Coordinates of C-alpha atoms and ligand atoms in Angstrom, one line a residue:
X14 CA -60.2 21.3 -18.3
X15 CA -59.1 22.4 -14.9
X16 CA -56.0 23.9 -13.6
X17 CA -55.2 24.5 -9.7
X18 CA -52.1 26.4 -9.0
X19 CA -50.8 26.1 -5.6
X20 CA -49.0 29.2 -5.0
X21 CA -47.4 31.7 -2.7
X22 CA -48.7 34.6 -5.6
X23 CA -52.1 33.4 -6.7
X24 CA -52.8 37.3 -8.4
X25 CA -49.2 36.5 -10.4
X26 CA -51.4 33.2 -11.4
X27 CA -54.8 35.0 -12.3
X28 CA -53.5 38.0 -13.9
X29 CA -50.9 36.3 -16.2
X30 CA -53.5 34.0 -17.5
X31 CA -56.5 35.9 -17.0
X32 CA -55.3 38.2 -20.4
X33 CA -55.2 37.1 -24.0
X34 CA -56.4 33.9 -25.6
X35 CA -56.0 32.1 -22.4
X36 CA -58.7 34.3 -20.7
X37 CA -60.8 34.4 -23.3
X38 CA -60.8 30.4 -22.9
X39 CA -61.8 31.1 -19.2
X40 CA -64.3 33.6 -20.0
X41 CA -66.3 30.7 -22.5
X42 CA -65.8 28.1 -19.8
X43 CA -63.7 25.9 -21.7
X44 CA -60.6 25.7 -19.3
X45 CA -60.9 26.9 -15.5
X46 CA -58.1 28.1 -13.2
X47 CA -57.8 28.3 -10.1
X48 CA -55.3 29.6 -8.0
X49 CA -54.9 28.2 -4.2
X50 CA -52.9 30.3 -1.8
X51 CA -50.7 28.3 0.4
X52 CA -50.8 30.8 2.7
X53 CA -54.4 30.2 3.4
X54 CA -53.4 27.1 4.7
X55 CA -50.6 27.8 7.6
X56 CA -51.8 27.1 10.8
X57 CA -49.5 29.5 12.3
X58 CA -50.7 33.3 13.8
X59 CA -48.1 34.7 11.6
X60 CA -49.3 32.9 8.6
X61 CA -46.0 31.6 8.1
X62 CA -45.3 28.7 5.7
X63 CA -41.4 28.5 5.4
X64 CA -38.4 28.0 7.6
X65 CA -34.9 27.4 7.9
X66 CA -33.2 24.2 6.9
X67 CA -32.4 21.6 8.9
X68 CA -28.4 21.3 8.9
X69 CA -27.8 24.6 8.2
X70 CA -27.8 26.6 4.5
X71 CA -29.2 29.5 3.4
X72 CA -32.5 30.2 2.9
X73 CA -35.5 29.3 3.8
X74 CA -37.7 26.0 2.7
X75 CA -41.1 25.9 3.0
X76 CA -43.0 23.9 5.5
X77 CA -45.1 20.6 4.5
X78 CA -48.4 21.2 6.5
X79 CA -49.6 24.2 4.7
X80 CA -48.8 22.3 1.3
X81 CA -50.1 19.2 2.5
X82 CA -53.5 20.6 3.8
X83 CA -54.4 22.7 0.4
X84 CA -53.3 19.7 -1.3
X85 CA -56.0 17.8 1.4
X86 CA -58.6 20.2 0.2
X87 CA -58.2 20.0 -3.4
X88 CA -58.2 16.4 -3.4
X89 CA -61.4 16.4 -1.9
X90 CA -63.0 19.2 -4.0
X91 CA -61.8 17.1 -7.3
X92 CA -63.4 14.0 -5.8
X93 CA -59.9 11.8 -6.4
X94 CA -56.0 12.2 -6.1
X95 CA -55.1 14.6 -8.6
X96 CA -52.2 14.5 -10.9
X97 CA -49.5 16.8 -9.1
X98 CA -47.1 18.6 -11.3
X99 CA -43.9 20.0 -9.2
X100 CA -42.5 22.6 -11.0
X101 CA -38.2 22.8 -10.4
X102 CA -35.3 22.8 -12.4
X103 CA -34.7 19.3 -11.0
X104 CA -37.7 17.8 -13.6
X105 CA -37.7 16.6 -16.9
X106 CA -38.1 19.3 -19.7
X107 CA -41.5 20.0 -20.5
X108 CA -42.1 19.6 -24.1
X109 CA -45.4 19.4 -26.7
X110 CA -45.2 15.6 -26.1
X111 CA -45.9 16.2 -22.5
X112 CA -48.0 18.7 -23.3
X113 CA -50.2 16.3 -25.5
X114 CA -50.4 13.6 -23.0
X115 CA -51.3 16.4 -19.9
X116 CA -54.1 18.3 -22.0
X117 CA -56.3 14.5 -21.6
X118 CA -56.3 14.7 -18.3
X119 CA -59.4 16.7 -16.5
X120 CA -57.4 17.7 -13.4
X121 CA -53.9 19.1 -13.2
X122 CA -52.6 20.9 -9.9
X123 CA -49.6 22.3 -10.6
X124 CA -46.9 23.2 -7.0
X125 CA -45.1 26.0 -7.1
X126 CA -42.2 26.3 -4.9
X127 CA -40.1 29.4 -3.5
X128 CA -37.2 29.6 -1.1
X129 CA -34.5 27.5 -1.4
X130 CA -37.3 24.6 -2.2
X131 CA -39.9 22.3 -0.2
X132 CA -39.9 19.9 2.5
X133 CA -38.9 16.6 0.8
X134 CA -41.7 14.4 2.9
X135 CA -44.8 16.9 1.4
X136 CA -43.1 16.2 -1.9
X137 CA -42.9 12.4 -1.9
X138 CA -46.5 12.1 -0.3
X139 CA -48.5 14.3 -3.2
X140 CA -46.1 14.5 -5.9
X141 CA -46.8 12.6 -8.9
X142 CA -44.5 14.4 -11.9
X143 CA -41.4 16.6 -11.7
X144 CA -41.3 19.0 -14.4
X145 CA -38.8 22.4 -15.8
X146 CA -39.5 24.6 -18.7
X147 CA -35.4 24.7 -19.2
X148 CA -31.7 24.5 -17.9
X149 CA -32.1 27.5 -16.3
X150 CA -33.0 28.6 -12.9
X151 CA -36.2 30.8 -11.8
X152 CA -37.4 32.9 -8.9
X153 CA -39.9 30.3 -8.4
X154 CA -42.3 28.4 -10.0
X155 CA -45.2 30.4 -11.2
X156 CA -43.7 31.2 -14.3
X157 CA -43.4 27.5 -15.3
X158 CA -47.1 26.9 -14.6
X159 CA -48.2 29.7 -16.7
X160 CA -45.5 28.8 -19.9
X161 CA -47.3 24.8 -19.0
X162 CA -50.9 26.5 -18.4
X163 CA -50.6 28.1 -21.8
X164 CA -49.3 25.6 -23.7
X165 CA -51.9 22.7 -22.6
X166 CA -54.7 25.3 -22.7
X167 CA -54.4 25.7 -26.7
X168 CA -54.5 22.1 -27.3
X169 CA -58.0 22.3 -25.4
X170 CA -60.5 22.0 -28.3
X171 CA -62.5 25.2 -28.9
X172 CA -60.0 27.2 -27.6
X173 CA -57.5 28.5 -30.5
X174 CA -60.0 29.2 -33.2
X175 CA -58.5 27.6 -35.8
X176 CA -58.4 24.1 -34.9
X177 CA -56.5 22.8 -37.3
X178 CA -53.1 25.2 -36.6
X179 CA -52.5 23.6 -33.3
X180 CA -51.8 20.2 -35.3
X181 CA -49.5 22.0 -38.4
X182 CA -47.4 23.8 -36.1
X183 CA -43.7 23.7 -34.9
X184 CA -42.6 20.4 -33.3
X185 CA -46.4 18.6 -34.0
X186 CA -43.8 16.3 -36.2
X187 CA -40.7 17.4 -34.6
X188 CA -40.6 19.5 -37.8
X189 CA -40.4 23.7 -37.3
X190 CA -43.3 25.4 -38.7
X191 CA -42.5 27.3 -42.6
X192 CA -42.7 30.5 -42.3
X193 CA -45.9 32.3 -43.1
X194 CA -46.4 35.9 -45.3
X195 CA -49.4 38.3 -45.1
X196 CA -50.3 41.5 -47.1
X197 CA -48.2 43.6 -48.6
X198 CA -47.7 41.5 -51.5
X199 CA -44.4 43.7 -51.2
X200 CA -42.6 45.0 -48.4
X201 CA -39.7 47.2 -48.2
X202 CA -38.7 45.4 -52.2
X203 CA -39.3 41.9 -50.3
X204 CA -41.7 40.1 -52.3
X205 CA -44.0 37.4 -50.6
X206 CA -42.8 34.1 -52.3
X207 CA -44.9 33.4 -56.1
X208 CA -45.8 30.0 -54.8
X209 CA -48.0 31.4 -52.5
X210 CA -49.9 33.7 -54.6
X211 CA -50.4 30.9 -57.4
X212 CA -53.3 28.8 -55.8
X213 CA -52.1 26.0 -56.6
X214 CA -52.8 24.3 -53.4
X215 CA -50.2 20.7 -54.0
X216 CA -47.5 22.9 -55.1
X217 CA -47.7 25.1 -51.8
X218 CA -48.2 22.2 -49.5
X219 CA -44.8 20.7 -51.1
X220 CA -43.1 23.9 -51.0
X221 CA -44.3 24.4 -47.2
X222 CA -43.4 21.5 -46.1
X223 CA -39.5 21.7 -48.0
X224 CA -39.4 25.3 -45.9
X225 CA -40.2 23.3 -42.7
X226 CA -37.1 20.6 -43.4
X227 CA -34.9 23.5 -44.2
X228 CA -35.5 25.4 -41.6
X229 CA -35.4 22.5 -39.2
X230 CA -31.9 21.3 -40.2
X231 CA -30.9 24.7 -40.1
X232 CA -32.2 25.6 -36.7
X233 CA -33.2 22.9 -34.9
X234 CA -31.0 19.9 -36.8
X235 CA -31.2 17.6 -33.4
X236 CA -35.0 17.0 -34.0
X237 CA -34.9 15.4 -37.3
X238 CA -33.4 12.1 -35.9
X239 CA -37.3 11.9 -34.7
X240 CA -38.8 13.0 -37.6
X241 CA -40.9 11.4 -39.6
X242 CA -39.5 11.8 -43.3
X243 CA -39.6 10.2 -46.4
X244 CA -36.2 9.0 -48.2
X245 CA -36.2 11.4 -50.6
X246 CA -37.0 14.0 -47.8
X247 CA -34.2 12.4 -45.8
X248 CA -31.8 12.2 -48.6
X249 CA -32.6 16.2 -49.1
X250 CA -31.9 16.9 -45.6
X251 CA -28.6 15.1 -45.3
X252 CA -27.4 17.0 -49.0
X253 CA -28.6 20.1 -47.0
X254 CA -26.6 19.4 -43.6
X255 CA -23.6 18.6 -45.9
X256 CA -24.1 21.8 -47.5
X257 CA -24.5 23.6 -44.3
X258 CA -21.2 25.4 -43.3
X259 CA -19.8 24.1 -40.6
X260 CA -19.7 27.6 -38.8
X261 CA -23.3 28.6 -39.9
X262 CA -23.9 29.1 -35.9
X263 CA -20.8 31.6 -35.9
X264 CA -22.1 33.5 -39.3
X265 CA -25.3 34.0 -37.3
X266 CA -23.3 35.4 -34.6
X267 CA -24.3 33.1 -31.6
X268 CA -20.2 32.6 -30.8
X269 CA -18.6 35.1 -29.0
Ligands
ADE1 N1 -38.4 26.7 -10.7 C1 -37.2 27.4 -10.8 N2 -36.6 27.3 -12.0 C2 -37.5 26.4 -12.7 C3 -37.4 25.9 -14.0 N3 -36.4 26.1 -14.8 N4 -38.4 25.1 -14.3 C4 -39.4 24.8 -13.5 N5 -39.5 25.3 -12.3 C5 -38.6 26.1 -11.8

């Protein structure tokens, strides 16, 4: 799979993902990124690619040509029009839905924007998705790419080893992942739970996936309404919820 990042910061880009599981991925060929600088691009003897806004503001937005010429160039080298990603708090949230559907695709350029933002015309000729990583405003958007990059990259087969963990994992069935114990058998006087230790594989599968449901409605309760549960699972949920105190979010200290 490739990625192309258009960027103002390619080394942010290549260093970010060039470390970890994501560049061992790039060192076995199994997922290629590439990072385009914008600034290659300007036509102007400064190498400028931003401006100020028409009708006033502050800031500066960058300029259309430079975008529109690497994006020129990349559509050429991929042979088609690529799927263009936008990163910007203005997008819909990027989730492991999203994720799923983008990791099919060979091709994904991904724009990142600085400034105060970029040229609406560049946008509506090569733009294809809107995306944010949250409700929360950045710096700019190479940081998005990489948390997107990442993601997509581990759904790529061959490159978590463990194929199977990428499908059992938090939100694969809008269900959090139970939570997992390694050696000591005791730590501190906290014992791993006996379940685990009893190799009885149906018994720990049940009690794994009761751990996800609990931990779900107690963390994450708004993603059961799309979870795929059995009555009795559902019926144990709801006696859970019930059970719940109301201010469990203020016990865990989140209110000020
Ligand atoms: N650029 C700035 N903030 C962003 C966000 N939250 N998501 C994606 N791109 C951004």
């Amino acid at each position: 799979m490739n990625f192309h990042v258009m960027t103002l910061f390619p080394d942010m880009i290549m260093n970010g993902l060039g470390t970890s599981i994501t560049g061992r991925a790039m060192e076995k060929g199994l997922i290629h990124v590439e990072a385009v600088n914008i600034r290659d691009y300007s036509q102007d003897k400064h190498l400028h690619v931003d401006d100020a806004p028409y009708g006033g503001g502050a800031g500066m937005v960058m300029q259309p040509g430079p975008i529109y010429r690497a994006w020129q160039a990349l559509a050429e080298q991929i042979g088609k029009k690529p799927r263009v990603i936008c990163m910007t708090p203005q997008g819909s949230v990027f989730t492991q839905k999203i994720a799923k559907q983008l990791s099919e695709e060979e091709d994904l350029v991904f724009l990142c924007g600085h400034y105060e933002g970029i040229d609406e015309r560049v946008l509506e000729m090569i733009v294809t998705d809107y995306l944010s990583i949250g409700d929360y405003v950045l710096t700019g958007g190479e940081l998005p790419a990489m948390v997107m990059i990442d993601c997509i990259s581990r759904l790529v087969p061959g490159v978590l080893n463990n194929e199977v963990s990428a499908e059992f994992e938090s939100f694969s069935d809008n269900l959090l992942e139970y939570p997992q114990y390694t050696r000591p058998e005791d730590f501190l006087g906290r014992k791993v739970p006996e379940v685990l230790l009893s190799g009885h594989h149906a018994n720990i599968e049940a009690w794994r996936r009761q751990q996800s449901l609990i931990r779900t409605a107690e963390r994450r309760p708004d993603l059961l309404e799309g979870a795929c549960l059995t009555e009795k699972e559902r019926a144990f949920v709801e006696q859970m919820r019930r059970k719940l105190p109301a201010s469990a979010e203020e016990e865990k200290g989140f209110h000020a």
